[in-house]
mmCIF file of C-alpha atoms in Angstrom:
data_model
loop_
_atom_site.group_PDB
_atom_site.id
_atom_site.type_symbol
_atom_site.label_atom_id
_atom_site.label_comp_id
_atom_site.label_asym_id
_atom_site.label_seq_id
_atom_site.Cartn_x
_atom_site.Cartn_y
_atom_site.Cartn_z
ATOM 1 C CA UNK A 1 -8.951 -10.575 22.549
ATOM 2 C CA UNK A 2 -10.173 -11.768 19.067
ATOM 3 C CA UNK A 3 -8.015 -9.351 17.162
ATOM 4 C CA UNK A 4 -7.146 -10.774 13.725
ATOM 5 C CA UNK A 5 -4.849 -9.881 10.486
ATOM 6 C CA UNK A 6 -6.149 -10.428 7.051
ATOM 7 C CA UNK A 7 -4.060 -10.662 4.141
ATOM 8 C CA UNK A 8 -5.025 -10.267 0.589
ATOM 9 C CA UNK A 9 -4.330 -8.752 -2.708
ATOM 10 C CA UNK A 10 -5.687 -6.344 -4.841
ATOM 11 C CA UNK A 11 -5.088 -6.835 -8.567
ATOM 12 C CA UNK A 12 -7.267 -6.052 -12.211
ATOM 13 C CA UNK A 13 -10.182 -3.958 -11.810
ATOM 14 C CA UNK A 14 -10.175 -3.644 -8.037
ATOM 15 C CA UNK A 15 -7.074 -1.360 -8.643
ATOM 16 C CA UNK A 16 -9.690 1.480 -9.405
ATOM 17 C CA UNK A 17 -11.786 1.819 -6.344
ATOM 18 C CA UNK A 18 -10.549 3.928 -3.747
ATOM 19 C CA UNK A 19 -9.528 3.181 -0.370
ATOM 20 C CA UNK A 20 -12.814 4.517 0.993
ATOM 21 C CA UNK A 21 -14.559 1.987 -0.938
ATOM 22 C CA UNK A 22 -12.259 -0.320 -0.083
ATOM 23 C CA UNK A 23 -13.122 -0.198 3.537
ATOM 24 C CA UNK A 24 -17.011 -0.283 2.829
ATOM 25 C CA UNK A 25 -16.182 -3.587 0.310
ATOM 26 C CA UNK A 26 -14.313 -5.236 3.738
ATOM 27 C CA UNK A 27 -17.234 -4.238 5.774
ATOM 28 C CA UNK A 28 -19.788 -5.521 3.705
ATOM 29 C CA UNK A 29 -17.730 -8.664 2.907
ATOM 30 C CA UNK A 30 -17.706 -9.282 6.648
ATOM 31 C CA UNK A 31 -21.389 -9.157 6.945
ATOM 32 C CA UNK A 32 -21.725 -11.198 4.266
ATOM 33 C CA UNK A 33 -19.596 -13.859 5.446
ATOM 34 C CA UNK A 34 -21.314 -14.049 8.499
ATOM 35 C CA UNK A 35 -18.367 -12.195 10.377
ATOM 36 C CA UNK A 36 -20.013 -10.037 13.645
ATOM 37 C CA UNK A 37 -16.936 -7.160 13.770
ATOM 38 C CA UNK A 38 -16.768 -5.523 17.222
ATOM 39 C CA UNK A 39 -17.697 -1.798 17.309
ATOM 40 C CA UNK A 40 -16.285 1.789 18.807
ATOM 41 C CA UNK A 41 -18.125 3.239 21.800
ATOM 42 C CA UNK A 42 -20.021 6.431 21.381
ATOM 43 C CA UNK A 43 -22.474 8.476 19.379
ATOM 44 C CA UNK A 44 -20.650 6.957 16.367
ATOM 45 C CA UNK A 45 -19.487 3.400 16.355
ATOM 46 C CA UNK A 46 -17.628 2.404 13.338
ATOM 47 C CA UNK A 47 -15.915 -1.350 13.013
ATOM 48 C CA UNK A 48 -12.675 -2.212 14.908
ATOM 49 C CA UNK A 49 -11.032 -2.486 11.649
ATOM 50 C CA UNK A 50 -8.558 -0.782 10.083
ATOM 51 C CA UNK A 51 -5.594 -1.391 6.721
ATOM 52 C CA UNK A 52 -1.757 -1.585 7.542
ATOM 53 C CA UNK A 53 -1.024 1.416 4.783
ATOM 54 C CA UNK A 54 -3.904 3.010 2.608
ATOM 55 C CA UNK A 55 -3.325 1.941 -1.629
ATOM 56 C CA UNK A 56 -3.565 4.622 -3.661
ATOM 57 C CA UNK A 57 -5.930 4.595 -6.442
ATOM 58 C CA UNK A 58 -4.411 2.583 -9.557
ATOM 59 C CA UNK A 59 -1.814 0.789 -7.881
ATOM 60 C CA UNK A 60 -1.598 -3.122 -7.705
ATOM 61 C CA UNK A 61 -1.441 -4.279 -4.238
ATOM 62 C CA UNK A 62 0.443 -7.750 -3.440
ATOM 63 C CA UNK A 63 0.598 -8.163 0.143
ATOM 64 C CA UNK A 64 -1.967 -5.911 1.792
ATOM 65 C CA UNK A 65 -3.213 -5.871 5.446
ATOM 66 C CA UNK A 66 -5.996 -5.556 7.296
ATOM 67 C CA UNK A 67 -6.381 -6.009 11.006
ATOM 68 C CA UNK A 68 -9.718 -6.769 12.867
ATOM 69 C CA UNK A 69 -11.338 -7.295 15.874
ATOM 70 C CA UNK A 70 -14.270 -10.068 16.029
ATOM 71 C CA UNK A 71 -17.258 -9.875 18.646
ATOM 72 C CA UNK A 72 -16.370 -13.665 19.186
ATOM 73 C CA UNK A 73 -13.803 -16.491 18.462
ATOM 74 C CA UNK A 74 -13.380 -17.365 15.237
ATOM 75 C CA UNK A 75 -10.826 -20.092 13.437
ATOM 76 C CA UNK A 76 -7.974 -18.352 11.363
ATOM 77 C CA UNK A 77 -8.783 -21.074 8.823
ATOM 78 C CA UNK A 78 -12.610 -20.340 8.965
ATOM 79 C CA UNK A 79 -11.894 -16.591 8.441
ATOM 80 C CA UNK A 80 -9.921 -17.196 5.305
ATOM 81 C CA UNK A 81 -12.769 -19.301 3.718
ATOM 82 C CA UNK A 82 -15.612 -17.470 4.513
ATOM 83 C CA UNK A 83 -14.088 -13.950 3.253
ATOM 84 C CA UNK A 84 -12.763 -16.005 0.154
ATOM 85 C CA UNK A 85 -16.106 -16.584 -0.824
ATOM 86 C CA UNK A 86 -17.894 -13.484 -0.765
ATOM 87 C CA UNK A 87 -14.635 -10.905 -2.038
ATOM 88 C CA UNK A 88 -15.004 -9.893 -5.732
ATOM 89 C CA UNK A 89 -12.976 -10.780 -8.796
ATOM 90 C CA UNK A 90 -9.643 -8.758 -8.167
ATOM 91 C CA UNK A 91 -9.448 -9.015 -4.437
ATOM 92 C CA UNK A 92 -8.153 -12.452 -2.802
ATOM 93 C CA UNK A 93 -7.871 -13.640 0.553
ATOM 94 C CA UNK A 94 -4.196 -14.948 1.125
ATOM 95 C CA UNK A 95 -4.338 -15.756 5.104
ATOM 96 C CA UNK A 96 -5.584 -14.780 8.419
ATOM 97 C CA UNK A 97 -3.411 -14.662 11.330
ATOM 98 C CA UNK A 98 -3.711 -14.010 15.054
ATOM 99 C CA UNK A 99 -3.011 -10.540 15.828
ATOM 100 C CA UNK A 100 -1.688 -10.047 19.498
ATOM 101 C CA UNK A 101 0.822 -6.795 18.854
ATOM 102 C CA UNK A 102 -0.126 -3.783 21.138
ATOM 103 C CA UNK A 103 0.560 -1.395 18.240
ATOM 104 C CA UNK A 104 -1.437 -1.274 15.468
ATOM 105 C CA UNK A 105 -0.184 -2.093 12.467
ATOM 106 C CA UNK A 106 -0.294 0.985 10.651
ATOM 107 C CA UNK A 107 1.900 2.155 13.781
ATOM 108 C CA UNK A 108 4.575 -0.433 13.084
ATOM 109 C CA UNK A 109 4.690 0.062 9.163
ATOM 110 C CA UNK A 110 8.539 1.163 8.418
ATOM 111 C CA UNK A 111 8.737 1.126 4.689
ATOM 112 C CA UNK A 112 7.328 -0.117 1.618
ATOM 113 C CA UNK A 113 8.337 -2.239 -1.751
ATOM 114 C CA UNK A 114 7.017 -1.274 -5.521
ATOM 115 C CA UNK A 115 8.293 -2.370 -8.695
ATOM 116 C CA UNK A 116 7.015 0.837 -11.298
ATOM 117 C CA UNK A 117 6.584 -0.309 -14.157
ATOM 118 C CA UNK A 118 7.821 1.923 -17.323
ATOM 119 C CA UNK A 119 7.708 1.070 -21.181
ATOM 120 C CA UNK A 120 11.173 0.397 -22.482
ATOM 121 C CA UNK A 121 13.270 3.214 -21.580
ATOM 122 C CA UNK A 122 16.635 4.173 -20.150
ATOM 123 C CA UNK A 123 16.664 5.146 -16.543
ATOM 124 C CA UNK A 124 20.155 6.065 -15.043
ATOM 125 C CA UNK A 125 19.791 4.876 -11.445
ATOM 126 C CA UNK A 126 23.216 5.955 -10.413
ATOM 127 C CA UNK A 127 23.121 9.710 -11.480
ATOM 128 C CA UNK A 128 19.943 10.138 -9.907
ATOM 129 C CA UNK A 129 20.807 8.845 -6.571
ATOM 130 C CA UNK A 130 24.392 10.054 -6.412
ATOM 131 C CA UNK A 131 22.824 13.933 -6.084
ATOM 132 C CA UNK A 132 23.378 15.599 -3.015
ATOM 133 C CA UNK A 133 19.684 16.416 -2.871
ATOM 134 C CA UNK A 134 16.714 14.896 -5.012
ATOM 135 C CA UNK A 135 14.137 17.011 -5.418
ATOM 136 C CA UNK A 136 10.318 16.658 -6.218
ATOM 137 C CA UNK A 137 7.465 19.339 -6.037
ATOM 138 C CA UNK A 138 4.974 17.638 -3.352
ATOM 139 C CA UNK A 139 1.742 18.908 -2.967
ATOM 140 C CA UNK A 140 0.951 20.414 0.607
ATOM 141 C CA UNK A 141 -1.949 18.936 2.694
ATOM 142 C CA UNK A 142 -3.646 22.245 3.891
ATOM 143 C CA UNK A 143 -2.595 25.121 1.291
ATOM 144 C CA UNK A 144 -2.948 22.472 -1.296
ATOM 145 C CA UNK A 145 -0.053 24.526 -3.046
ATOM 146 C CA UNK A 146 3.517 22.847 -4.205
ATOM 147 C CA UNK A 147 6.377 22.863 -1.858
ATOM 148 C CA UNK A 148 9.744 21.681 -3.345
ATOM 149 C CA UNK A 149 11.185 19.115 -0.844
ATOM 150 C CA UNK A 150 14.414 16.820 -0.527
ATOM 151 C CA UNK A 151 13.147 13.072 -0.724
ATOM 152 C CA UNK A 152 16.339 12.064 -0.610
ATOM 153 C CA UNK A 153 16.317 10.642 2.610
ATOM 154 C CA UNK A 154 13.343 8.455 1.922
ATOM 155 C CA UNK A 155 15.154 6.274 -0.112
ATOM 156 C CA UNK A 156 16.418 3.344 0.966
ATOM 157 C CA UNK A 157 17.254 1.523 -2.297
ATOM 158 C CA UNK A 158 16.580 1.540 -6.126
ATOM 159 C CA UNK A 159 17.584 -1.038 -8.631
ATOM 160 C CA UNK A 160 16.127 -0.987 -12.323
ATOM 161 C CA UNK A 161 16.279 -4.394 -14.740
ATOM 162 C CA UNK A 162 14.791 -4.544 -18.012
ATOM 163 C CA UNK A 163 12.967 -6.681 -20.423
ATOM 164 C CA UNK A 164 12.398 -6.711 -23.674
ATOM 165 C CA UNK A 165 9.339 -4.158 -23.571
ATOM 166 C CA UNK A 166 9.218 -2.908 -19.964
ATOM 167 C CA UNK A 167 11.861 -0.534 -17.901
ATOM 168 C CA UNK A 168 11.321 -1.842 -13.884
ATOM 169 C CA UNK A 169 12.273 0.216 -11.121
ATOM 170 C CA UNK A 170 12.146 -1.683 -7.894
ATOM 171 C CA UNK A 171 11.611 1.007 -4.822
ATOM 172 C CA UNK A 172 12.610 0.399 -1.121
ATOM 173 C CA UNK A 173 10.835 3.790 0.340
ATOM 174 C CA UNK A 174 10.592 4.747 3.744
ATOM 175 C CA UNK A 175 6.533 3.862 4.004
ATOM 176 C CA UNK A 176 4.724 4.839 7.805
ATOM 177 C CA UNK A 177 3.104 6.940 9.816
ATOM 178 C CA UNK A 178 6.549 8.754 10.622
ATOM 179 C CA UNK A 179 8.195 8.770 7.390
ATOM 180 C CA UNK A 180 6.293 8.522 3.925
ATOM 181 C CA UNK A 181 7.445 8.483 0.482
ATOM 182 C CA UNK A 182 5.248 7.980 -2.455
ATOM 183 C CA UNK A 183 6.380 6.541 -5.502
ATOM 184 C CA UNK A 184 5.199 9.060 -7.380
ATOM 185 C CA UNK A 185 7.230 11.558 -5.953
ATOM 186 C CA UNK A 186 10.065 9.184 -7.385
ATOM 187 C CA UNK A 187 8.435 9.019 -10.807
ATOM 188 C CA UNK A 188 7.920 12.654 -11.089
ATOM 189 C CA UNK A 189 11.548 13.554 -9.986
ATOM 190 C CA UNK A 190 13.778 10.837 -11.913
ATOM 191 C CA UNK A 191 12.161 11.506 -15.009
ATOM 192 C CA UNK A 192 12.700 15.188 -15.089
ATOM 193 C CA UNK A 193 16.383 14.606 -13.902
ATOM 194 C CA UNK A 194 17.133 12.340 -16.608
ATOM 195 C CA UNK A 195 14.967 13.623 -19.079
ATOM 196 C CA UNK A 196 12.861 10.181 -19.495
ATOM 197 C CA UNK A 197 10.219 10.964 -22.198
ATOM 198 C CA UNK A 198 7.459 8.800 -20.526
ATOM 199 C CA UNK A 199 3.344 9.699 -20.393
ATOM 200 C CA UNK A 200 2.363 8.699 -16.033
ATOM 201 C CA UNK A 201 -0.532 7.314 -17.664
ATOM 202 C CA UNK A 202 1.710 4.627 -19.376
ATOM 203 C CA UNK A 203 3.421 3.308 -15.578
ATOM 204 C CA UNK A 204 2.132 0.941 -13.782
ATOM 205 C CA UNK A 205 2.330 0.959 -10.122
ATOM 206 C CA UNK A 206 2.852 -2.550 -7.865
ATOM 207 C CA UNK A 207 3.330 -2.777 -4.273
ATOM 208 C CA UNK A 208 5.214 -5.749 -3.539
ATOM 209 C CA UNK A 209 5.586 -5.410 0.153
ATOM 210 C CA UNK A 210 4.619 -4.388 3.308
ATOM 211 C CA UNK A 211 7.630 -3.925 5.858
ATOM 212 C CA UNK A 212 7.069 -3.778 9.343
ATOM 213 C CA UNK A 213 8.807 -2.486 12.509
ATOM 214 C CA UNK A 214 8.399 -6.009 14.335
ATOM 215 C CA UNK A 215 6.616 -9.034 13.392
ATOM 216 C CA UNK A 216 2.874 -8.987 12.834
#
């Protein structure tokens, strides 16, 4: 099996394509670079390739996946130079590994790491997260209409530092196909709680990490 894992980041401009065009960029990267990717059987084949957890829109990404399947045996070292050279400004190649798992990774993501980033303001981590429930209005996939929901559970840890002009909230959130928690949800609760005068258009979003269920 030629099954591969690509890591890279996604930093600067890059941060505002979406994930859609994300996955054309890889494809036509891998073209470019000479890479033959094996295909789906059927009336519509589509690449055996596929990301780890999708990025939303505006977010920094540091450690992001991608996992692959080649048409024929390639050098881990090769794959990692010849994607280098053809990815845009924003989006580097950091390795390429084996991949031998019989899970996907998406299937074995367990939880995610972010650092938000806030201009200088005071966050009270302790009152938020010693509430019996924490509350956020999330938007429902289907109606499309808001549902108030407990994320409370999703949470796994959240430690803030500061600077002299930034406010950082570092996130551990439950982050996988069967439990999801966006850090927005976290934004949009904590600062209504505490009553943190802050414009979403002034945060900026990381993701530091990728955390898996067993190793890649």
């Amino acid at each position: 099996m030629n099954k591969f894992v690509l890591e890279f980041r996604k930093v600067d401009l890059m941060v505002y394509i979406s994930h859609l065009d994300l996955q054309r960029l890889f494809i036509r990267s891998f073209k470019r670079a000479n890479i033959s990717l094996k295909h789906s059987q059927g009336f519509n084949p589509h690449p055996a390739m596929s990301f780890a957890q999708p990025l939303s829109l505006g977010y920094e990404g540091l450690h992001e996946y991608i996992e692959f399947e080649t048409n024929c045996e390639f050098n881990t070292d090769d794959i990692k130079n010849m994607m280098s050279e053809v990815m845009p400004i924003g989006i580097s190649i950091l390795n390429c590994s084996k991949y031998s798992g019989s899970k996907s990774l998406a299937a074995t993501t367990n939880a995610c790491k972010y650092d938000v980033i806030f201009p200088k303001v005071k966050i009270d981590v302790d009152s938020y997260l010693s509430q019996a429930e924490i509350l956020a209005q999330k938007r429902q996939k289907k109606s499309k209409r808001l549902k108030e929901v407990n994320i409370k559970d999703k949470i796994r840890n959240i430690e803030c530092t500061e600077n002299k002009e930034d406010t950082i909230l570092h996130l551990h959130l439950d982050g996988g196909s069967e439990s999801n928690l966006s850090p927005e949800l976290i934004i949009q609760s904590i600062t209504k709680f505490l009553d943190v005068p802050v414009d979403r258009n002034d945060i900026k979003i990381i993701r530091k990490e990728i955390i898996f269920q067993t190793a890649k």
